[in-house]
Amino acid sequence: MDRIFSGVQPTGNLHLGNYLGAIRNWVKLQEGHECLFCVVDLHAITVWQEPEDLRRATREVAAALIACGIDAERHVLFNQSRVRAHAQLAWIFNCVARIGWLNRMTQFKEKAGKDRENASVGLYAYPNLMAADILAYKANMVPVGEDQKQHLELARDIAQKFNHDYKVALFPDIRPLILGEATRVMSLRDGTKKMSKSDASDASRINMTDHADQIADKIKRAKTDPHPLPDDVTALEARPEARNLVGIYAALTDRAVADVLAEHAGTGFAAFKRALTDVTVSVLEPIAIRMRELLAHPERVDAVLKRGAERAGAIADPVLAEVEEVVGFLRP
Ligand code: TYM
């Protein structure tokens, strides 16, 4: 059977981009697949995190995933640092991946910015740890948003090089699953920039925990252009803000962009934004309520993660043992 792995960082608020690009697809993929979903705290510390904030965010992200519909009984939900195999396999992959490969990673360049000399080594080696996350479970399907595509190509290269160098067929091929009409949700303030947790402006994103009036306000203030909606998808190409809002609407209502345009062609943004607010609130509000209920009992969320890590470790440990044998480590 196909095995699915995906992860999300506990670095502040989850937003609509995380939900539409990733989490919503994870929920759907639970049917018919064996899934592991991971709150990647080891990745989070590649940039500075206050320890108390990290602990709280890890719990909150886990609660958000459960509130969105991740079934932690049937599937595995855990935090990364609890399963030692991730860091151990990542070290081996540090020795498989080439510096030239990492030098091409656009996300490192974006995150490190101009002060590259001062970025952590962990931020640079970040994609190797991602490869380890996936391959510690021999997972072959990875549902993510568009921004993770390059990292998954690198993970695939690592798996192939390992198999090739050691003359084994140990790791499977990795298939990125980039699904739906909102694989790259853009900032509400700038249709050419990705919606992101790290954007200084809170008005640029809709957080999963925003209240109805905050959602309404952010959508109302979202940047648009003065033209009504077109009837043809290609006419959106030169209108990034319009493209973004229509994409969000389509994804939230599980429809194709063309279908949404067929219904709303000729509508101005004032009316379309009201419709978009309604669907956004109707999807996010019940999730936020469930999340608050779950967080009223943080010890229960912690117990779910702990149990998830035990189950994850039971899958990853034998894979790591197999890798260590192949590499030539004396063991046990
Ligand atoms: P992270 O925490 O940045 O984001 C979690 C998921 O949300 C998607 N996403 C978006 N999708 C559409 N539009 C957006 N604006 C948007 N912003 C974020 C991301 O593509 C991602 O799927 N490195 C990963 C976490 C990770 C991982 C893994 C993923 C660690 N190990 C192994 C897959 C497999 C990250 O930082 O995601």
PDB file of N, CA, C and O in Angstrom, residues 175-246:
ATOM      1  N   ARG A 175       6.740  10.503  -4.565  1.00  0.00           N
ATOM      2  CA  ARG A 175       5.804  11.244  -5.445  1.00  0.00           C
ATOM      3  C   ARG A 175       5.230  12.440  -4.714  1.00  0.00           C
ATOM      4  O   ARG A 175       4.480  12.266  -3.748  1.00  0.00           O
ATOM      5  N   PRO A 176       5.549  13.655  -5.146  1.00  0.00           N
ATOM      6  CA  PRO A 176       4.905  14.823  -4.532  1.00  0.00           C
ATOM      7  C   PRO A 176       3.438  14.874  -4.961  1.00  0.00           C
ATOM      8  O   PRO A 176       3.133  14.622  -6.132  1.00  0.00           O
ATOM      9  N   LEU A 177       2.543  15.156  -4.031  1.00  0.00           N
ATOM     10  CA  LEU A 177       1.130  15.333  -4.383  1.00  0.00           C
ATOM     11  C   LEU A 177       0.790  16.802  -4.148  1.00  0.00           C
ATOM     12  O   LEU A 177       0.697  17.240  -3.002  1.00  0.00           O
ATOM     13  N   ILE A 178       0.665  17.547  -5.224  1.00  0.00           N
ATOM     14  CA  ILE A 178       0.366  18.984  -5.117  1.00  0.00           C
ATOM     15  C   ILE A 178      -1.032  19.153  -5.716  1.00  0.00           C
ATOM     16  O   ILE A 178      -1.196  19.168  -6.927  1.00  0.00           O
ATOM     17  N   LEU A 179      -2.020  19.190  -4.822  1.00  0.00           N
ATOM     18  CA  LEU A 179      -3.406  18.975  -5.258  1.00  0.00           C
ATOM     19  C   LEU A 179      -4.301  20.172  -5.008  1.00  0.00           C
ATOM     20  O   LEU A 179      -4.107  20.931  -4.058  1.00  0.00           O
ATOM     21  N   GLY A 180      -5.322  20.300  -5.845  1.00  0.00           N
ATOM     22  CA  GLY A 180      -6.372  21.297  -5.596  1.00  0.00           C
ATOM     23  C   GLY A 180      -6.145  22.594  -6.356  1.00  0.00           C
ATOM     24  O   GLY A 180      -5.200  22.727  -7.143  1.00  0.00           O
ATOM     25  N   GLU A 181      -7.016  23.547  -6.099  1.00  0.00           N
ATOM     26  CA  GLU A 181      -7.004  24.818  -6.843  1.00  0.00           C
ATOM     27  C   GLU A 181      -6.209  25.895  -6.108  1.00  0.00           C
ATOM     28  O   GLU A 181      -6.158  27.034  -6.544  1.00  0.00           O
ATOM     29  N   ALA A 182      -5.643  25.570  -4.951  1.00  0.00           N
ATOM     30  CA  ALA A 182      -4.920  26.602  -4.184  1.00  0.00           C
ATOM     31  C   ALA A 182      -3.603  26.025  -3.678  1.00  0.00           C
ATOM     32  O   ALA A 182      -3.352  25.951  -2.489  1.00  0.00           O
ATOM     33  N   THR A 183      -2.738  25.610  -4.614  1.00  0.00           N
ATOM     34  CA  THR A 183      -1.474  24.986  -4.230  1.00  0.00           C
ATOM     35  C   THR A 183      -0.456  26.047  -3.812  1.00  0.00           C
ATOM     36  O   THR A 183       0.569  25.726  -3.237  1.00  0.00           O
ATOM     37  N   ARG A 184      -0.752  27.291  -4.160  1.00  0.00           N
ATOM     38  CA  ARG A 184       0.107  28.405  -3.739  1.00  0.00           C
ATOM     39  C   ARG A 184      -0.794  29.596  -3.425  1.00  0.00           C
ATOM     40  O   ARG A 184      -1.121  30.400  -4.309  1.00  0.00           O
ATOM     41  N   VAL A 185      -1.225  29.674  -2.172  1.00  0.00           N
ATOM     42  CA  VAL A 185      -2.097  30.780  -1.758  1.00  0.00           C
ATOM     43  C   VAL A 185      -1.214  32.001  -1.540  1.00  0.00           C
ATOM     44  O   VAL A 185      -0.165  31.916  -0.900  1.00  0.00           O
ATOM     45  N   MET A 186      -1.642  33.131  -2.082  1.00  0.00           N
ATOM     46  CA  MET A 186      -0.809  34.324  -2.030  1.00  0.00           C
ATOM     47  C   MET A 186      -1.253  35.272  -0.915  1.00  0.00           C
ATOM     48  O   MET A 186      -2.375  35.172  -0.403  1.00  0.00           O
ATOM     49  N   SER A 187      -0.376  36.201  -0.577  1.00  0.00           N
ATOM     50  CA  SER A 187      -0.670  37.218   0.434  1.00  0.00           C
ATOM     51  C   SER A 187      -1.887  38.042   0.010  1.00  0.00           C
ATOM     52  O   SER A 187      -2.067  38.329  -1.175  1.00  0.00           O
ATOM     53  N   LEU A 188      -2.702  38.431   0.992  1.00  0.00           N
ATOM     54  CA  LEU A 188      -3.870  39.269   0.662  1.00  0.00           C
ATOM     55  C   LEU A 188      -3.447  40.707   0.346  1.00  0.00           C
ATOM     56  O   LEU A 188      -4.213  41.478  -0.207  1.00  0.00           O
ATOM     57  N   ARG A 189      -2.224  41.053   0.719  1.00  0.00           N
ATOM     58  CA  ARG A 189      -1.742  42.420   0.485  1.00  0.00           C
ATOM     59  C   ARG A 189      -0.937  42.544  -0.806  1.00  0.00           C
ATOM     60  O   ARG A 189      -0.712  43.647  -1.285  1.00  0.00           O
ATOM     61  N   ASP A 190      -0.461  41.403  -1.329  1.00  0.00           N
ATOM     62  CA  ASP A 190       0.404  41.423  -2.509  1.00  0.00           C
ATOM     63  C   ASP A 190       0.283  40.073  -3.212  1.00  0.00           C
ATOM     64  O   ASP A 190       0.804  39.064  -2.723  1.00  0.00           O
ATOM     65  N   GLY A 191      -0.407  40.067  -4.339  1.00  0.00           N
ATOM     66  CA  GLY A 191      -0.698  38.819  -5.055  1.00  0.00           C
ATOM     67  C   GLY A 191       0.514  38.155  -5.681  1.00  0.00           C
ATOM     68  O   GLY A 191       0.403  37.084  -6.276  1.00  0.00           O
ATOM     69  N   THR A 192       1.700  38.759  -5.515  1.00  0.00           N
ATOM     70  CA  THR A 192       2.898  38.120  -6.067  1.00  0.00           C
ATOM     71  C   THR A 192       3.743  37.483  -4.956  1.00  0.00           C
ATOM     72  O   THR A 192       4.783  36.907  -5.218  1.00  0.00           O
ATOM     73  N   LYS A 193       3.272  37.630  -3.705  1.00  0.00           N
ATOM     74  CA  LYS A 193       4.025  37.068  -2.573  1.00  0.00           C
ATOM     75  C   LYS A 193       3.213  35.959  -1.918  1.00  0.00           C
ATOM     76  O   LYS A 193       2.007  36.086  -1.747  1.00  0.00           O
ATOM     77  N   LYS A 194       3.893  34.895  -1.494  1.00  0.00           N
ATOM     78  CA  LYS A 194       3.196  33.758  -0.872  1.00  0.00           C
ATOM     79  C   LYS A 194       2.587  34.154   0.476  1.00  0.00           C
ATOM     80  O   LYS A 194       3.218  34.906   1.232  1.00  0.00           O
ATOM     81  N   MET A 195       1.387  33.653   0.782  1.00  0.00           N
ATOM     82  CA  MET A 195       0.849  33.828   2.139  1.00  0.00           C
ATOM     83  C   MET A 195       1.753  33.059   3.087  1.00  0.00           C
ATOM     84  O   MET A 195       2.043  31.884   2.848  1.00  0.00           O
ATOM     85  N   SER A 196       2.209  33.734   4.144  1.00  0.00           N
ATOM     86  CA  SER A 196       3.239  33.111   4.972  1.00  0.00           C
ATOM     87  C   SER A 196       3.100  33.511   6.434  1.00  0.00           C
ATOM     88  O   SER A 196       2.654  34.610   6.749  1.00  0.00           O
ATOM     89  N   LYS A 197       3.515  32.559   7.308  1.00  0.00           N
ATOM     90  CA  LYS A 197       3.496  32.825   8.753  1.00  0.00           C
ATOM     91  C   LYS A 197       4.440  33.953   9.121  1.00  0.00           C
ATOM     92  O   LYS A 197       4.267  34.613  10.125  1.00  0.00           O
ATOM     93  N   SER A 198       5.499  34.099   8.321  1.00  0.00           N
ATOM     94  CA  SER A 198       6.547  35.034   8.728  1.00  0.00           C
ATOM     95  C   SER A 198       6.324  36.442   8.179  1.00  0.00           C
ATOM     96  O   SER A 198       7.102  37.346   8.489  1.00  0.00           O
ATOM     97  N   ASP A 199       5.254  36.659   7.395  1.00  0.00           N
ATOM     98  CA  ASP A 199       4.975  38.021   6.914  1.00  0.00           C
ATOM     99  C   ASP A 199       4.679  38.934   8.106  1.00  0.00           C
ATOM    100  O   ASP A 199       3.872  38.589   8.980  1.00  0.00           O
ATOM    101  N   ALA A 200       5.337  40.083   8.127  1.00  0.00           N
ATOM    102  CA  ALA A 200       5.171  40.997   9.264  1.00  0.00           C
ATOM    103  C   ALA A 200       3.728  41.480   9.390  1.00  0.00           C
ATOM    104  O   ALA A 200       3.256  41.783  10.494  1.00  0.00           O
ATOM    105  N   SER A 201       3.016  41.566   8.272  1.00  0.00           N
ATOM    106  CA  SER A 201       1.643  42.077   8.308  1.00  0.00           C
ATOM    107  C   SER A 201       0.635  40.949   8.527  1.00  0.00           C
ATOM    108  O   SER A 201       0.494  40.048   7.684  1.00  0.00           O
ATOM    109  N   ASP A 202      -0.106  41.021   9.647  1.00  0.00           N
ATOM    110  CA  ASP A 202      -1.117  39.999   9.917  1.00  0.00           C
ATOM    111  C   ASP A 202      -2.262  40.098   8.898  1.00  0.00           C
ATOM    112  O   ASP A 202      -2.953  39.109   8.629  1.00  0.00           O
ATOM    113  N   ALA A 203      -2.442  41.292   8.310  1.00  0.00           N
ATOM    114  CA  ALA A 203      -3.504  41.480   7.317  1.00  0.00           C
ATOM    115  C   ALA A 203      -3.211  40.724   6.018  1.00  0.00           C
ATOM    116  O   ALA A 203      -4.080  40.571   5.166  1.00  0.00           O
ATOM    117  N   SER A 204      -1.968  40.215   5.884  1.00  0.00           N
ATOM    118  CA  SER A 204      -1.602  39.505   4.652  1.00  0.00           C
ATOM    119  C   SER A 204      -2.135  38.075   4.632  1.00  0.00           C
ATOM    120  O   SER A 204      -2.145  37.434   3.601  1.00  0.00           O
ATOM    121  N   ARG A 205      -2.545  37.586   5.815  1.00  0.00           N
ATOM    122  CA  ARG A 205      -2.963  36.171   5.872  1.00  0.00           C
ATOM    123  C   ARG A 205      -4.237  36.010   6.697  1.00  0.00           C
ATOM    124  O   ARG A 205      -4.542  36.826   7.568  1.00  0.00           O
ATOM    125  N   ILE A 206      -4.942  34.924   6.424  1.00  0.00           N
ATOM    126  CA  ILE A 206      -6.070  34.543   7.271  1.00  0.00           C
ATOM    127  C   ILE A 206      -5.583  33.386   8.135  1.00  0.00           C
ATOM    128  O   ILE A 206      -5.175  32.339   7.615  1.00  0.00           O
ATOM    129  N   ASN A 207      -5.567  33.624   9.434  1.00  0.00           N
ATOM    130  CA  ASN A 207      -5.121  32.578  10.357  1.00  0.00           C
ATOM    131  C   ASN A 207      -6.272  31.616  10.626  1.00  0.00           C
ATOM    132  O   ASN A 207      -7.437  32.009  10.602  1.00  0.00           O
ATOM    133  N   MET A 208      -5.901  30.367  10.922  1.00  0.00           N
ATOM    134  CA  MET A 208      -6.943  29.356  11.176  1.00  0.00           C
ATOM    135  C   MET A 208      -7.790  29.719  12.392  1.00  0.00           C
ATOM    136  O   MET A 208      -8.904  29.237  12.536  1.00  0.00           O
ATOM    137  N   THR A 209      -7.235  30.547  13.282  1.00  0.00           N
ATOM    138  CA  THR A 209      -7.964  30.892  14.509  1.00  0.00           C
ATOM    139  C   THR A 209      -8.604  32.281  14.443  1.00  0.00           C
ATOM    140  O   THR A 209      -9.141  32.748  15.447  1.00  0.00           O
ATOM    141  N   ASP A 210      -8.552  32.944  13.296  1.00  0.00           N
ATOM    142  CA  ASP A 210      -9.197  34.262  13.188  1.00  0.00           C
ATOM    143  C   ASP A 210     -10.702  34.140  13.405  1.00  0.00           C
ATOM    144  O   ASP A 210     -11.319  33.158  12.976  1.00  0.00           O
ATOM    145  N   HIS A 211     -11.273  35.160  14.057  1.00  0.00           N
ATOM    146  CA  HIS A 211     -12.721  35.196  14.245  1.00  0.00           C
ATOM    147  C   HIS A 211     -13.391  35.714  12.977  1.00  0.00           C
ATOM    148  O   HIS A 211     -12.746  36.333  12.131  1.00  0.00           O
ATOM    149  N   ALA A 212     -14.708  35.500  12.905  1.00  0.00           N
ATOM    150  CA  ALA A 212     -15.457  35.868  11.692  1.00  0.00           C
ATOM    151  C   ALA A 212     -15.238  37.339  11.317  1.00  0.00           C
ATOM    152  O   ALA A 212     -15.040  37.663  10.134  1.00  0.00           O
ATOM    153  N   ASP A 213     -15.243  38.224  12.317  1.00  0.00           N
ATOM    154  CA  ASP A 213     -15.100  39.647  11.974  1.00  0.00           C
ATOM    155  C   ASP A 213     -13.689  39.967  11.475  1.00  0.00           C
ATOM    156  O   ASP A 213     -13.506  40.822  10.603  1.00  0.00           O
ATOM    157  N   GLN A 214     -12.681  39.261  12.000  1.00  0.00           N
ATOM    158  CA  GLN A 214     -11.312  39.469  11.493  1.00  0.00           C
ATOM    159  C   GLN A 214     -11.211  38.986  10.043  1.00  0.00           C
ATOM    160  O   GLN A 214     -10.585  39.635   9.198  1.00  0.00           O
ATOM    161  N   ILE A 215     -11.825  37.839   9.776  1.00  0.00           N
ATOM    162  CA  ILE A 215     -11.793  37.291   8.407  1.00  0.00           C
ATOM    163  C   ILE A 215     -12.471  38.274   7.455  1.00  0.00           C
ATOM    164  O   ILE A 215     -11.931  38.618   6.392  1.00  0.00           O
ATOM    165  N   ALA A 216     -13.634  38.762   7.870  1.00  0.00           N
ATOM    166  CA  ALA A 216     -14.388  39.702   7.022  1.00  0.00           C
ATOM    167  C   ALA A 216     -13.552  40.947   6.748  1.00  0.00           C
ATOM    168  O   ALA A 216     -13.454  41.422   5.604  1.00  0.00           O
ATOM    169  N   ASP A 217     -12.907  41.446   7.792  1.00  0.00           N
ATOM    170  CA  ASP A 217     -12.113  42.660   7.662  1.00  0.00           C
ATOM    171  C   ASP A 217     -10.913  42.453   6.729  1.00  0.00           C
ATOM    172  O   ASP A 217     -10.633  43.290   5.863  1.00  0.00           O
ATOM    173  N   LYS A 218     -10.227  41.327   6.901  1.00  0.00           N
ATOM    174  CA  LYS A 218      -9.037  41.082   6.069  1.00  0.00           C
ATOM    175  C   LYS A 218      -9.412  40.908   4.604  1.00  0.00           C
ATOM    176  O   LYS A 218      -8.704  41.388   3.712  1.00  0.00           O
ATOM    177  N   ILE A 219     -10.526  40.205   4.365  1.00  0.00           N
ATOM    178  CA  ILE A 219     -10.936  39.997   2.968  1.00  0.00           C
ATOM    179  C   ILE A 219     -11.398  41.331   2.361  1.00  0.00           C
ATOM    180  O   ILE A 219     -11.075  41.651   1.222  1.00  0.00           O
ATOM    181  N   LYS A 220     -12.102  42.115   3.153  1.00  0.00           N
ATOM    182  CA  LYS A 220     -12.567  43.409   2.668  1.00  0.00           C
ATOM    183  C   LYS A 220     -11.382  44.299   2.265  1.00  0.00           C
ATOM    184  O   LYS A 220     -11.411  44.988   1.250  1.00  0.00           O
ATOM    185  N   ARG A 221     -10.323  44.240   3.066  1.00  0.00           N
ATOM    186  CA  ARG A 221      -9.153  45.082   2.788  1.00  0.00           C
ATOM    187  C   ARG A 221      -8.170  44.452   1.808  1.00  0.00           C
ATOM    188  O   ARG A 221      -7.157  45.062   1.456  1.00  0.00           O
ATOM    189  N   ALA A 222      -8.454  43.197   1.385  1.00  0.00           N
ATOM    190  CA  ALA A 222      -7.511  42.518   0.477  1.00  0.00           C
ATOM    191  C   ALA A 222      -7.349  43.330  -0.803  1.00  0.00           C
ATOM    192  O   ALA A 222      -8.312  43.899  -1.318  1.00  0.00           O
ATOM    193  N   LYS A 223      -6.111  43.346  -1.286  1.00  0.00           N
ATOM    194  CA  LYS A 223      -5.828  44.100  -2.507  1.00  0.00           C
ATOM    195  C   LYS A 223      -6.552  43.442  -3.703  1.00  0.00           C
ATOM    196  O   LYS A 223      -6.563  42.218  -3.829  1.00  0.00           O
ATOM    197  N   THR A 224      -7.152  44.250  -4.543  1.00  0.00           N
ATOM    198  CA  THR A 224      -7.771  43.729  -5.765  1.00  0.00           C
ATOM    199  C   THR A 224      -7.531  44.730  -6.886  1.00  0.00           C
ATOM    200  O   THR A 224      -6.809  45.703  -6.715  1.00  0.00           O
ATOM    201  N   ASP A 225      -8.172  44.500  -8.038  1.00  0.00           N
ATOM    202  CA  ASP A 225      -8.083  45.490  -9.107  1.00  0.00           C
ATOM    203  C   ASP A 225      -9.506  46.005  -9.371  1.00  0.00           C
ATOM    204  O   ASP A 225     -10.468  45.464  -8.831  1.00  0.00           O
ATOM    205  N   PRO A 226      -9.646  47.048 -10.181  1.00  0.00           N
ATOM    206  CA  PRO A 226     -10.980  47.667 -10.307  1.00  0.00           C
ATOM    207  C   PRO A 226     -11.938  46.928 -11.254  1.00  0.00           C
ATOM    208  O   PRO A 226     -13.085  47.324 -11.378  1.00  0.00           O
ATOM    209  N   HIS A 227     -11.471  45.855 -11.899  1.00  0.00           N
ATOM    210  CA  HIS A 227     -12.312  45.223 -12.934  1.00  0.00           C
ATOM    211  C   HIS A 227     -13.203  44.132 -12.344  1.00  0.00           C
ATOM    212  O   HIS A 227     -12.837  43.488 -11.362  1.00  0.00           O
ATOM    213  N   PRO A 228     -14.351  43.893 -12.969  1.00  0.00           N
ATOM    214  CA  PRO A 228     -15.168  42.761 -12.515  1.00  0.00           C
ATOM    215  C   PRO A 228     -14.508  41.427 -12.862  1.00  0.00           C
ATOM    216  O   PRO A 228     -13.528  41.392 -13.619  1.00  0.00           O
ATOM    217  N   LEU A 229     -15.031  40.346 -12.335  1.00  0.00           N
ATOM    218  CA  LEU A 229     -14.434  39.030 -12.618  1.00  0.00           C
ATOM    219  C   LEU A 229     -14.678  38.653 -14.080  1.00  0.00           C
ATOM    220  O   LEU A 229     -15.769  38.872 -14.604  1.00  0.00           O
ATOM    221  N   PRO A 230     -13.666  38.080 -14.722  1.00  0.00           N
ATOM    222  CA  PRO A 230     -13.823  37.681 -16.128  1.00  0.00           C
ATOM    223  C   PRO A 230     -14.557  36.336 -16.230  1.00  0.00           C
ATOM    224  O   PRO A 230     -14.794  35.685 -15.214  1.00  0.00           O
ATOM    225  N   ASP A 231     -14.873  35.930 -17.456  1.00  0.00           N
ATOM    226  CA  ASP A 231     -15.530  34.627 -17.595  1.00  0.00           C
ATOM    227  C   ASP A 231     -14.539  33.549 -18.031  1.00  0.00           C
ATOM    228  O   ASP A 231     -14.900  32.408 -18.230  1.00  0.00           O
ATOM    229  N   ASP A 232     -13.265  33.955 -18.146  1.00  0.00           N
ATOM    230  CA  ASP A 232     -12.292  33.032 -18.716  1.00  0.00           C
ATOM    231  C   ASP A 232     -11.034  32.968 -17.824  1.00  0.00           C
ATOM    232  O   ASP A 232     -10.522  34.002 -17.402  1.00  0.00           O
ATOM    233  N   VAL A 233     -10.570  31.771 -17.559  1.00  0.00           N
ATOM    234  CA  VAL A 233      -9.439  31.573 -16.641  1.00  0.00           C
ATOM    235  C   VAL A 233      -8.186  32.303 -17.120  1.00  0.00           C
ATOM    236  O   VAL A 233      -7.459  32.901 -16.314  1.00  0.00           O
ATOM    237  N   THR A 234      -7.928  32.288 -18.417  1.00  0.00           N
ATOM    238  CA  THR A 234      -6.680  32.893 -18.915  1.00  0.00           C
ATOM    239  C   THR A 234      -6.650  34.405 -18.632  1.00  0.00           C
ATOM    240  O   THR A 234      -5.585  34.974 -18.462  1.00  0.00           O
ATOM    241  N   ALA A 235      -7.829  35.011 -18.535  1.00  0.00           N
ATOM    242  CA  ALA A 235      -7.884  36.454 -18.254  1.00  0.00           C
ATOM    243  C   ALA A 235      -7.429  36.769 -16.830  1.00  0.00           C
ATOM    244  O   ALA A 235      -7.197  37.925 -16.486  1.00  0.00           O
ATOM    245  N   LEU A 236      -7.288  35.735 -16.000  1.00  0.00           N
ATOM    246  CA  LEU A 236      -6.823  35.973 -14.622  1.00  0.00           C
ATOM    247  C   LEU A 236      -5.304  36.012 -14.518  1.00  0.00           C
ATOM    248  O   LEU A 236      -4.751  36.461 -13.519  1.00  0.00           O
ATOM    249  N   GLU A 237      -4.644  35.518 -15.575  1.00  0.00           N
ATOM    250  CA  GLU A 237      -3.186  35.368 -15.480  1.00  0.00           C
ATOM    251  C   GLU A 237      -2.462  36.661 -15.139  1.00  0.00           C
ATOM    252  O   GLU A 237      -1.515  36.667 -14.365  1.00  0.00           O
ATOM    253  N   ALA A 238      -2.921  37.756 -15.704  1.00  0.00           N
ATOM    254  CA  ALA A 238      -2.254  39.043 -15.463  1.00  0.00           C
ATOM    255  C   ALA A 238      -2.851  39.766 -14.251  1.00  0.00           C
ATOM    256  O   ALA A 238      -2.536  40.925 -14.002  1.00  0.00           O
ATOM    257  N   ARG A 239      -3.727  39.091 -13.508  1.00  0.00           N
ATOM    258  CA  ARG A 239      -4.394  39.728 -12.361  1.00  0.00           C
ATOM    259  C   ARG A 239      -4.164  38.868 -11.111  1.00  0.00           C
ATOM    260  O   ARG A 239      -5.061  38.147 -10.680  1.00  0.00           O
ATOM    261  N   PRO A 240      -2.942  38.922 -10.554  1.00  0.00           N
ATOM    262  CA  PRO A 240      -2.585  37.980  -9.482  1.00  0.00           C
ATOM    263  C   PRO A 240      -3.507  38.028  -8.268  1.00  0.00           C
ATOM    264  O   PRO A 240      -3.818  36.983  -7.687  1.00  0.00           O
ATOM    265  N   GLU A 241      -3.961  39.219  -7.884  1.00  0.00           N
ATOM    266  CA  GLU A 241      -4.820  39.311  -6.687  1.00  0.00           C
ATOM    267  C   GLU A 241      -6.177  38.665  -6.965  1.00  0.00           C
ATOM    268  O   GLU A 241      -6.711  37.932  -6.138  1.00  0.00           O
ATOM    269  N   ALA A 242      -6.716  38.938  -8.152  1.00  0.00           N
ATOM    270  CA  ALA A 242      -8.012  38.351  -8.523  1.00  0.00           C
ATOM    271  C   ALA A 242      -7.862  36.829  -8.619  1.00  0.00           C
ATOM    272  O   ALA A 242      -8.697  36.070  -8.107  1.00  0.00           O
ATOM    273  N   ARG A 243      -6.773  36.390  -9.224  1.00  0.00           N
ATOM    274  CA  ARG A 243      -6.507  34.952  -9.380  1.00  0.00           C
ATOM    275  C   ARG A 243      -6.473  34.272  -8.010  1.00  0.00           C
ATOM    276  O   ARG A 243      -7.014  33.183  -7.808  1.00  0.00           O
ATOM    277  N   ASN A 244      -5.826  34.957  -7.070  1.00  0.00           N
ATOM    278  CA  ASN A 244      -5.683  34.396  -5.724  1.00  0.00           C
ATOM    279  C   ASN A 244      -7.040  34.237  -5.040  1.00  0.00           C
ATOM    280  O   ASN A 244      -7.367  33.174  -4.517  1.00  0.00           O
ATOM    281  N   LEU A 245      -7.852  35.277  -5.066  1.00  0.00           N
ATOM    282  CA  LEU A 245      -9.141  35.222  -4.361  1.00  0.00           C
ATOM    283  C   LEU A 245     -10.074  34.191  -5.003  1.00  0.00           C
ATOM    284  O   LEU A 245     -10.773  33.447  -4.304  1.00  0.00           O
ATOM    285  N   VAL A 246     -10.048  34.110  -6.329  1.00  0.00           N
ATOM    286  CA  VAL A 246     -10.901  33.124  -7.004  1.00  0.00           C
ATOM    287  C   VAL A 246     -10.399  31.704  -6.687  1.00  0.00           C
ATOM    288  O   VAL A 246     -11.197  30.798  -6.436  1.00  0.00           O
TER     289      VAL A 246
END
